[in-house]
């Protein structure tokens, strides 16, 4: 397979790199000194400002389907989206607050929303002005999403929905302006039936409460969200009443696309740091550990090629993009992509690959440190009792990689049932 980029992609790469060099300065750069305190409020303000900076440059929403119009973003081929993701990661740019709206909700609205919904919600996402969170998982409906119990009751007068229930593991819920919520709108419905996909504003004091979940790392990226009669307008129901399951599954299908490649660039940077430390500490002289580092490097290469192959097969490859060299389609009639059973399993395979890989890297990160891995980077104080260095954070946070985003067990079930057509598990 030939995944080479074309001349147009090289020009796009130069443009992206130049923009990042110019704008990624001052408060937008990541602090390198862990001993320098940064308040959560200051971090949130800087991240919001960075989203607006990206939006002003037209870098949010690259490659969104333009069939229904434009929304302030720039057009980009698939390979140019890959280029931007790579340059963003290599520049060490800040983690994104707006990726849920940009990469999950926007493609869903483009596929299932109506014109009014697209016109209302896509431009603010593209400008970096409105942030979103995802209201799917619940205490008894995590991997088994069809067990959702959050309810949305429609007012017979004005048609407004009142949402009541609890969501959990909700990323960026404290920062988000909106939440897309999977809720049960048909009384007595069960499993996949009677669910609807609603867009709910988060700024509803007394009706929406967010509680952070403190993690092993001492941080709280995830949250619980409690809806107590939260209001959602009838024109903010996406895809029609009772069609929430198909809309939700469509969203999950786009959850892992180009983003897997930017993730892998970050993985490569983490692996480089672990290898450097192994050399500095002398741990690399251990033949077993050295073999494990080489295995990590090889598996990361495999993940990259698998991601590019998957993207190349997702549709007609753009000019200069990743195209298989054998049997190319006729230039005047590109061969259409015919979905196969393997397409349904591609996201699950990707999740299984990177989840386990990243957890093993976290284990290696502390192993090369030896006993020193038990010490913090600075002396703990009453004000700052839980400071961790990069290796310690990697080890602790990556314990969750095989659980969030769909546990490994669920991914294996999907592959077994939808790809290999094995008998379904009793439920």
Short mmCIF file of C-alpha atoms in Angstrom, two decimals:
data_model
loop_
_atom_site.label_atom_id
_atom_site.label_comp_id
_atom_site.label_asym_id
_atom_site.label_seq_id
_atom_site.Cartn_x
_atom_site.Cartn_y
_atom_site.Cartn_z
CA UNK A 1 0.00 0.00 0.00
CA UNK A 2 1.31 3.48 -0.90
CA UNK A 3 0.27 6.12 1.63
CA UNK A 4 2.44 8.94 0.32
CA UNK A 5 1.14 12.53 0.52
CA UNK A 6 0.95 14.75 -2.55
CA UNK A 7 2.39 18.22 -3.32
CA UNK A 8 -0.81 19.93 -2.20
CA UNK A 9 -0.47 18.27 1.17
CA UNK A 10 3.11 19.53 1.51
CA UNK A 11 1.93 23.11 0.94
CA UNK A 12 -0.86 22.62 3.47
CA UNK A 13 1.68 21.28 5.97
CA UNK A 14 3.84 24.40 5.54
CA UNK A 15 0.78 26.60 6.09
CA UNK A 16 -0.29 24.70 9.20
CA UNK A 17 3.22 24.72 10.67
CA UNK A 18 3.66 28.44 10.03
CA UNK A 19 0.32 29.27 11.64
CA UNK A 20 1.11 27.19 14.72
CA UNK A 21 4.57 28.75 15.04
CA UNK A 22 3.01 32.23 14.93
CA UNK A 23 0.03 31.66 17.23
CA UNK A 24 1.25 29.03 19.68
CA UNK A 25 2.97 31.51 21.97
CA UNK A 26 2.61 33.04 25.42
CA UNK A 27 -0.25 31.64 27.49
CA UNK A 28 -1.05 29.06 24.83
CA UNK A 29 2.21 27.15 25.34
CA UNK A 30 2.23 24.22 27.73
CA UNK A 31 4.15 24.77 30.98
CA UNK A 32 7.25 22.59 31.20
CA UNK A 33 7.95 23.24 34.88
CA UNK A 34 5.67 21.09 37.04
CA UNK A 35 6.61 23.16 40.08
CA UNK A 36 4.98 26.26 38.61
CA UNK A 37 1.40 26.38 39.92
CA UNK A 38 -1.41 27.11 37.48
CA UNK A 39 -4.95 27.60 38.73
CA UNK A 40 -7.78 25.65 37.14
CA UNK A 41 -9.54 28.92 36.29
CA UNK A 42 -6.48 30.25 34.48
CA UNK A 43 -6.10 26.99 32.57
CA UNK A 44 -9.77 26.94 31.55
CA UNK A 45 -9.61 30.56 30.39
CA UNK A 46 -6.50 29.89 28.33
CA UNK A 47 -8.04 26.77 26.76
CA UNK A 48 -11.21 28.64 25.83
CA UNK A 49 -9.15 31.45 24.33
CA UNK A 50 -7.15 28.89 22.34
CA UNK A 51 -10.37 27.44 20.90
CA UNK A 52 -11.33 30.92 19.69
CA UNK A 53 -7.84 31.38 18.27
CA UNK A 54 -8.17 28.15 16.30
CA UNK A 55 -11.64 29.15 15.14
CA UNK A 56 -10.41 32.55 13.98
CA UNK A 57 -7.80 30.82 11.85
CA UNK A 58 -10.36 28.48 10.30
CA UNK A 59 -8.72 25.39 11.81
CA UNK A 60 -11.83 23.96 13.46
CA UNK A 61 -14.02 21.69 11.38
CA UNK A 62 -11.52 20.85 8.64
CA UNK A 63 -13.18 18.70 6.01
CA UNK A 64 -16.74 18.98 7.28
CA UNK A 65 -19.21 17.97 4.59
CA UNK A 66 -20.05 21.14 2.64
CA UNK A 67 -23.14 19.76 0.89
CA UNK A 68 -25.43 21.93 3.00
CA UNK A 69 -23.17 25.01 3.09
CA UNK A 70 -20.13 26.33 4.93
CA UNK A 71 -19.89 27.23 8.58
CA UNK A 72 -16.74 29.30 8.92
CA UNK A 73 -14.30 26.43 8.54
CA UNK A 74 -11.90 25.81 5.66
CA UNK A 75 -12.20 22.95 3.17
CA UNK A 76 -9.65 20.16 3.54
CA UNK A 77 -9.09 16.76 1.99
CA UNK A 78 -8.72 13.69 4.15
CA UNK A 79 -4.94 13.78 3.86
CA UNK A 80 -4.86 17.48 4.78
CA UNK A 81 -6.83 16.65 7.93
CA UNK A 82 -4.14 14.08 8.72
CA UNK A 83 -1.45 16.69 8.07
CA UNK A 84 -3.08 19.18 10.45
CA UNK A 85 -3.46 16.52 13.15
CA UNK A 86 0.21 15.57 12.83
CA UNK A 87 1.48 19.15 12.91
CA UNK A 88 -0.76 20.01 15.85
CA UNK A 89 0.63 17.12 17.88
CA UNK A 90 4.25 17.76 16.87
CA UNK A 91 3.94 21.41 17.90
CA UNK A 92 2.92 20.34 21.41
CA UNK A 93 -0.28 22.39 21.13
CA UNK A 94 -2.74 22.39 24.07
CA UNK A 95 -5.29 19.65 24.59
CA UNK A 96 -8.57 20.55 22.95
CA UNK A 97 -11.72 21.53 24.82
CA UNK A 98 -13.77 21.66 21.63
CA UNK A 99 -13.04 18.26 20.13
CA UNK A 100 -16.35 16.74 21.24
CA UNK A 101 -18.36 19.37 19.40
CA UNK A 102 -16.05 19.40 16.39
CA UNK A 103 -15.40 15.68 15.92
CA UNK A 104 -18.52 14.05 17.35
CA UNK A 105 -21.54 16.35 17.28
CA UNK A 106 -20.78 18.21 14.05
CA UNK A 107 -20.57 15.10 11.79
CA UNK A 108 -23.74 13.83 13.49
CA UNK A 109 -25.64 17.04 12.73
CA UNK A 110 -24.36 17.00 9.17
CA UNK A 111 -25.70 13.46 8.76
CA UNK A 112 -28.91 13.59 10.83
CA UNK A 113 -29.68 17.20 11.74
CA UNK A 114 -31.97 19.54 9.84
CA UNK A 115 -30.90 22.79 8.20
CA UNK A 116 -31.97 24.93 11.17
CA UNK A 117 -29.94 22.79 13.60
CA UNK A 118 -26.85 22.92 11.40
CA UNK A 119 -27.16 26.70 10.98
CA UNK A 120 -27.62 27.23 14.71
CA UNK A 121 -24.92 24.96 16.15
CA UNK A 122 -22.14 24.46 13.60
CA UNK A 123 -20.90 28.08 13.19
CA UNK A 124 -20.34 28.58 16.97
CA UNK A 125 -18.41 25.29 17.07
CA UNK A 126 -16.30 26.36 14.10
CA UNK A 127 -15.58 29.72 15.80
CA UNK A 128 -14.54 27.95 19.01
CA UNK A 129 -17.26 29.77 20.96
CA UNK A 130 -19.51 26.94 22.17
CA UNK A 131 -18.21 23.80 23.89
CA UNK A 132 -19.98 20.46 24.14
CA UNK A 133 -20.03 17.35 26.30
CA UNK A 134 -21.53 13.92 25.68
CA UNK A 135 -24.40 12.58 27.79
CA UNK A 136 -24.34 8.84 27.09
CA UNK A 137 -23.03 6.67 29.95
CA UNK A 138 -25.00 6.19 33.15
CA UNK A 139 -24.22 4.32 36.40
CA UNK A 140 -26.10 1.25 35.09
CA UNK A 141 -25.64 1.92 31.38
CA UNK A 142 -21.97 2.26 30.55
CA UNK A 143 -20.73 -0.41 28.17
CA UNK A 144 -24.37 -1.56 27.84
CA UNK A 145 -25.59 1.76 26.49
CA UNK A 146 -29.03 0.38 25.63
CA UNK A 147 -29.78 0.33 29.35
CA UNK A 148 -30.18 4.14 29.44
CA UNK A 149 -32.74 5.23 32.04
CA UNK A 150 -32.56 9.04 31.74
CA UNK A 151 -36.00 10.19 30.65
CA UNK A 152 -37.23 13.13 28.65
CA UNK A 153 -40.93 13.89 28.99
CA UNK A 154 -42.55 16.17 26.43
CA UNK A 155 -44.85 18.96 27.56
CA UNK A 156 -48.12 18.55 25.63
CA UNK A 157 -48.48 22.33 25.49
CA UNK A 158 -45.32 23.85 24.04
CA UNK A 159 -43.56 20.56 23.17
CA UNK A 160 -40.59 21.26 25.46
CA UNK A 161 -38.77 18.20 26.79
CA UNK A 162 -37.96 17.93 30.50
CA UNK A 163 -34.89 15.73 31.02
CA UNK A 164 -34.40 13.88 34.30
CA UNK A 165 -31.64 11.41 35.10
CA UNK A 166 -27.93 10.97 35.73
CA UNK A 167 -24.97 10.74 33.34
CA UNK A 168 -21.47 9.75 34.37
CA UNK A 169 -17.87 9.86 33.10
CA UNK A 170 -18.80 13.03 31.22
CA UNK A 171 -15.66 14.72 29.89
CA UNK A 172 -15.55 18.55 29.98
CA UNK A 173 -18.98 18.79 31.60
CA UNK A 174 -17.81 21.70 33.79
CA UNK A 175 -16.59 23.69 30.79
CA UNK A 176 -19.33 22.74 28.33
CA UNK A 177 -22.09 25.09 27.20
CA UNK A 178 -24.21 22.25 25.76
CA UNK A 179 -24.63 18.50 26.14
CA UNK A 180 -26.03 16.05 23.60
CA UNK A 181 -28.08 13.60 25.64
CA UNK A 182 -29.38 10.13 24.86
CA UNK A 183 -32.68 9.87 26.75
CA UNK A 184 -35.76 7.66 26.81
CA UNK A 185 -38.74 9.56 25.39
CA UNK A 186 -41.27 6.72 25.03
CA UNK A 187 -42.91 5.50 28.24
CA UNK A 188 -42.44 1.76 28.77
CA UNK A 189 -39.80 1.41 26.06
CA UNK A 190 -36.83 -0.89 26.58
CA UNK A 191 -33.34 -1.38 25.24
CA UNK A 192 -32.70 0.30 21.86
CA UNK A 193 -36.29 1.42 21.36
CA UNK A 194 -37.86 4.70 22.41
CA UNK A 195 -34.62 6.67 22.74
CA UNK A 196 -34.09 10.20 21.42
CA UNK A 197 -31.04 12.39 20.86
CA UNK A 198 -31.51 15.82 22.50
CA UNK A 199 -29.37 18.96 22.61
CA UNK A 200 -29.53 20.32 26.15
CA UNK A 201 -28.08 23.65 27.39
CA UNK A 202 -25.90 23.21 30.48
CA UNK A 203 -26.54 26.65 31.97
CA UNK A 204 -29.71 25.74 33.87
CA UNK A 205 -29.14 26.42 37.59
CA UNK A 206 -31.19 24.09 39.75
CA UNK A 207 -31.89 21.82 36.79
CA UNK A 208 -28.35 20.76 35.79
CA UNK A 209 -25.69 19.91 38.39
CA UNK A 210 -22.11 18.85 37.59
CA UNK A 211 -19.97 16.99 40.14
CA UNK A 212 -16.29 16.30 39.32
CA UNK A 213 -14.94 12.77 39.80
CA UNK A 214 -11.49 12.80 41.43
CA UNK A 215 -9.15 10.24 39.85
CA UNK A 216 -5.94 8.41 40.74
CA UNK A 217 -3.99 11.24 39.14
CA UNK A 218 -5.50 13.77 41.55
CA UNK A 219 -7.25 15.53 38.65
CA UNK A 220 -10.91 15.42 37.62
CA UNK A 221 -11.31 15.22 33.84
CA UNK A 222 -14.55 13.26 34.22
CA UNK A 223 -17.79 14.28 35.89
CA UNK A 224 -21.22 13.19 37.00
CA UNK A 225 -24.10 15.22 35.56
CA UNK A 226 -27.54 15.31 37.20
CA UNK A 227 -30.55 16.50 35.18
CA UNK A 228 -33.59 17.49 37.24
CA UNK A 229 -36.24 18.60 34.76
CA UNK A 230 -33.65 20.24 32.47
CA UNK A 231 -35.30 21.87 29.47
CA UNK A 232 -34.65 20.98 25.85
CA UNK A 233 -36.48 22.64 22.98
CA UNK A 234 -38.47 20.42 20.60
CA UNK A 235 -36.52 21.75 17.61
CA UNK A 236 -33.32 20.58 19.31
CA UNK A 237 -34.22 16.90 18.93
CA UNK A 238 -31.94 15.37 16.27
CA UNK A 239 -33.10 12.73 13.81
CA UNK A 240 -36.69 12.55 15.01
CA UNK A 241 -38.36 11.14 18.16
CA UNK A 242 -37.50 7.55 18.97
CA UNK A 243 -34.54 7.45 16.55
CA UNK A 244 -31.92 8.22 19.16
CA UNK A 245 -30.24 4.82 18.99
CA UNK A 246 -29.41 5.05 15.28
CA UNK A 247 -28.18 8.65 15.72
CA UNK A 248 -26.07 7.64 18.73
CA UNK A 249 -24.52 4.71 16.88
CA UNK A 250 -23.75 6.94 13.91
CA UNK A 251 -21.91 9.30 16.25
CA UNK A 252 -19.87 6.47 17.75
CA UNK A 253 -18.87 5.35 14.24
CA UNK A 254 -17.14 8.69 13.58
CA UNK A 255 -15.59 8.86 17.04
CA UNK A 256 -12.39 7.28 15.79
CA UNK A 257 -11.16 8.65 12.46
CA UNK A 258 -8.38 11.12 11.79
CA UNK A 259 -8.22 11.68 15.55
CA UNK A 260 -6.55 8.27 15.94
CA UNK A 261 -3.55 9.59 14.02
CA UNK A 262 -3.04 12.67 16.17
CA UNK A 263 -3.37 10.36 19.16
CA UNK A 264 -0.57 8.20 17.76
CA UNK A 265 1.71 11.20 17.31
CA UNK A 266 1.25 11.90 21.01
CA UNK A 267 1.94 8.23 21.75
CA UNK A 268 5.19 8.43 19.76
CA UNK A 269 6.31 11.45 21.79
CA UNK A 270 5.57 9.61 25.04
CA UNK A 271 7.45 6.53 23.82
CA UNK A 272 10.47 8.69 22.88
CA UNK A 273 10.53 10.11 26.42
CA UNK A 274 10.42 6.62 27.95
CA UNK A 275 13.24 5.41 25.67
CA UNK A 276 15.40 8.44 26.54
CA UNK A 277 14.86 7.81 30.22
CA UNK A 278 15.70 4.13 29.80
CA UNK A 279 19.03 5.15 28.30
CA UNK A 280 19.72 7.78 30.97
CA UNK A 281 18.95 5.43 33.87
CA UNK A 282 20.76 2.46 32.31
CA UNK A 283 17.52 0.46 32.28
CA UNK A 284 17.96 -0.07 28.53
CA UNK A 285 20.80 -2.49 29.29
CA UNK A 286 18.22 -4.95 30.61
CA UNK A 287 17.55 -7.23 27.60
CA UNK A 288 13.96 -7.99 28.67
CA UNK A 289 13.03 -4.34 29.09
CA UNK A 290 14.83 -3.43 25.87
CA UNK A 291 12.80 -6.06 24.03
CA UNK A 292 9.59 -4.60 25.48
CA UNK A 293 10.53 -1.10 24.27
CA UNK A 294 11.21 -2.44 20.78
CA UNK A 295 7.87 -4.25 20.84
CA UNK A 296 6.10 -1.00 21.78
CA UNK A 297 7.81 0.80 18.88
CA UNK A 298 6.83 -1.92 16.39
CA UNK A 299 3.21 -2.04 17.56
CA UNK A 300 2.91 1.74 17.25
CA UNK A 301 4.03 1.51 13.62
CA UNK A 302 1.41 -1.16 12.99
CA UNK A 303 -1.28 1.05 14.55
CA UNK A 304 -0.34 3.94 12.28
CA UNK A 305 -0.51 1.85 9.11
CA UNK A 306 -3.78 0.29 10.24
CA UNK A 307 -5.28 3.75 10.83
CA UNK A 308 -4.14 4.99 7.43
CA UNK A 309 -5.46 1.87 5.72
CA UNK A 310 -8.83 2.32 7.45
CA UNK A 311 -9.03 5.98 6.46
CA UNK A 312 -8.01 5.16 2.90
CA UNK A 313 -10.85 2.66 2.66
CA UNK A 314 -13.47 4.96 4.16
CA UNK A 315 -14.42 6.36 0.78
CA UNK A 316 -12.88 7.60 -2.45
CA UNK A 317 -9.39 8.79 -1.49
CA UNK A 318 -8.71 12.46 -2.23
CA UNK A 319 -6.10 13.53 -4.73
CA UNK A 320 -2.65 13.02 -3.31
CA UNK A 321 -4.06 11.00 -0.44
CA UNK A 322 -3.47 7.48 0.79
CA UNK A 323 -4.26 5.20 -2.14
CA UNK A 324 -3.49 1.52 -2.63
CA UNK A 325 -1.04 1.06 -5.49
CA UNK A 326 -2.44 -2.26 -6.78
CA UNK A 327 -5.42 -2.03 -9.14
CA UNK A 328 -6.13 1.70 -8.96
CA UNK A 329 -9.62 2.79 -10.09
CA UNK A 330 -10.10 4.31 -13.51
CA UNK A 331 -9.43 8.08 -13.29
CA UNK A 332 -12.85 8.98 -14.69
CA UNK A 333 -14.82 6.59 -12.49
CA UNK A 334 -13.54 6.06 -8.94
CA UNK A 335 -14.45 2.72 -7.48
CA UNK A 336 -17.17 3.16 -4.85
CA UNK A 337 -16.51 1.97 -1.34
CA UNK A 338 -18.69 -1.01 -0.53
CA UNK A 339 -19.14 -1.47 3.22
CA UNK A 340 -18.16 -4.89 4.45
CA UNK A 341 -18.50 -6.69 7.74
CA UNK A 342 -14.96 -5.66 8.54
CA UNK A 343 -15.97 -1.96 8.47
CA UNK A 344 -18.16 -2.50 11.53
CA UNK A 345 -15.20 -3.92 13.40
CA UNK A 346 -12.56 -1.36 12.39
CA UNK A 347 -13.17 1.06 15.29
CA UNK A 348 -13.22 -1.84 17.74
CA UNK A 349 -9.94 -3.20 16.43
CA UNK A 350 -8.38 0.26 16.70
CA UNK A 351 -9.62 0.67 20.28
CA UNK A 352 -8.25 -2.73 21.30
CA UNK A 353 -4.88 -1.91 19.76
CA UNK A 354 -4.29 1.48 21.32
CA UNK A 355 -5.93 0.86 24.70
CA UNK A 356 -3.69 -2.04 25.63
CA UNK A 357 -0.64 -0.45 24.00
CA UNK A 358 -0.95 2.76 25.99
CA UNK A 359 -1.48 0.95 29.29
CA UNK A 360 1.66 -1.14 28.69
CA UNK A 361 3.58 2.05 27.91
CA UNK A 362 2.51 3.51 31.25
CA UNK A 363 3.83 0.41 32.99
CA UNK A 364 7.14 0.71 31.11
CA UNK A 365 7.40 4.41 32.00
CA UNK A 366 7.58 3.64 35.72
CA UNK A 367 9.58 0.43 35.27
CA UNK A 368 12.52 2.25 33.68
CA UNK A 369 12.54 4.63 36.65
CA UNK A 370 12.91 1.88 39.19
CA UNK A 371 12.49 2.90 42.84
CA UNK A 372 12.62 6.59 41.86
CA UNK A 373 9.16 6.20 40.31
CA UNK A 374 7.71 6.28 43.83
CA UNK A 375 8.95 9.85 44.38
CA UNK A 376 7.20 13.01 43.25
CA UNK A 377 8.92 15.67 41.11
CA UNK A 378 8.76 18.28 43.88
CA UNK A 379 8.40 18.15 47.65
CA UNK A 380 4.76 17.72 48.59
CA UNK A 381 3.26 20.48 50.69
CA UNK A 382 -0.08 21.11 52.33
CA UNK A 383 -1.05 23.36 49.42
CA UNK A 384 0.20 20.93 46.78
CA UNK A 385 0.01 17.44 48.28
CA UNK A 386 -0.23 15.38 45.11
CA UNK A 387 2.23 16.49 42.44
CA UNK A 388 3.09 13.89 39.80
CA UNK A 389 5.60 13.86 36.98
CA UNK A 390 4.76 12.88 33.38
CA UNK A 391 5.66 9.19 33.82
CA UNK A 392 3.54 8.83 36.95
CA UNK A 393 0.55 10.54 35.34
CA UNK A 394 0.93 8.32 32.28
CA UNK A 395 1.00 5.17 34.40
CA UNK A 396 -2.03 6.10 36.50
CA UNK A 397 -4.24 7.61 33.78
CA UNK A 398 -3.56 4.86 31.23
CA UNK A 399 -5.08 2.28 33.62
CA UNK A 400 -8.43 3.53 32.31
CA UNK A 401 -7.57 3.23 28.61
CA UNK A 402 -9.00 -0.29 28.28
CA UNK A 403 -12.26 0.80 29.94
CA UNK A 404 -13.40 4.23 28.69
CA UNK A 405 -14.64 4.68 25.14
CA UNK A 406 -15.99 1.11 25.26
CA UNK A 407 -14.26 -1.55 27.35
CA UNK A 408 -12.07 -4.21 25.74
CA UNK A 409 -14.71 -6.83 26.54
CA UNK A 410 -17.36 -4.90 24.61
CA UNK A 411 -15.02 -4.36 21.64
CA UNK A 412 -14.33 -8.10 21.47
CA UNK A 413 -18.06 -8.82 21.53
CA UNK A 414 -18.60 -6.42 18.62
CA UNK A 415 -15.87 -8.08 16.58
CA UNK A 416 -17.15 -11.56 17.42
CA UNK A 417 -20.81 -10.85 16.65
CA UNK A 418 -20.70 -8.30 13.80
CA UNK A 419 -17.54 -9.32 11.97
CA UNK A 420 -17.03 -13.03 12.69
CA UNK A 421 -20.80 -13.71 13.04
CA UNK A 422 -20.32 -15.88 16.11
CA UNK A 423 -23.37 -16.68 18.27
CA UNK A 424 -24.48 -13.72 20.34
CA UNK A 425 -23.80 -13.64 24.04
CA UNK A 426 -26.83 -14.26 26.28
CA UNK A 427 -28.07 -10.95 27.70
#
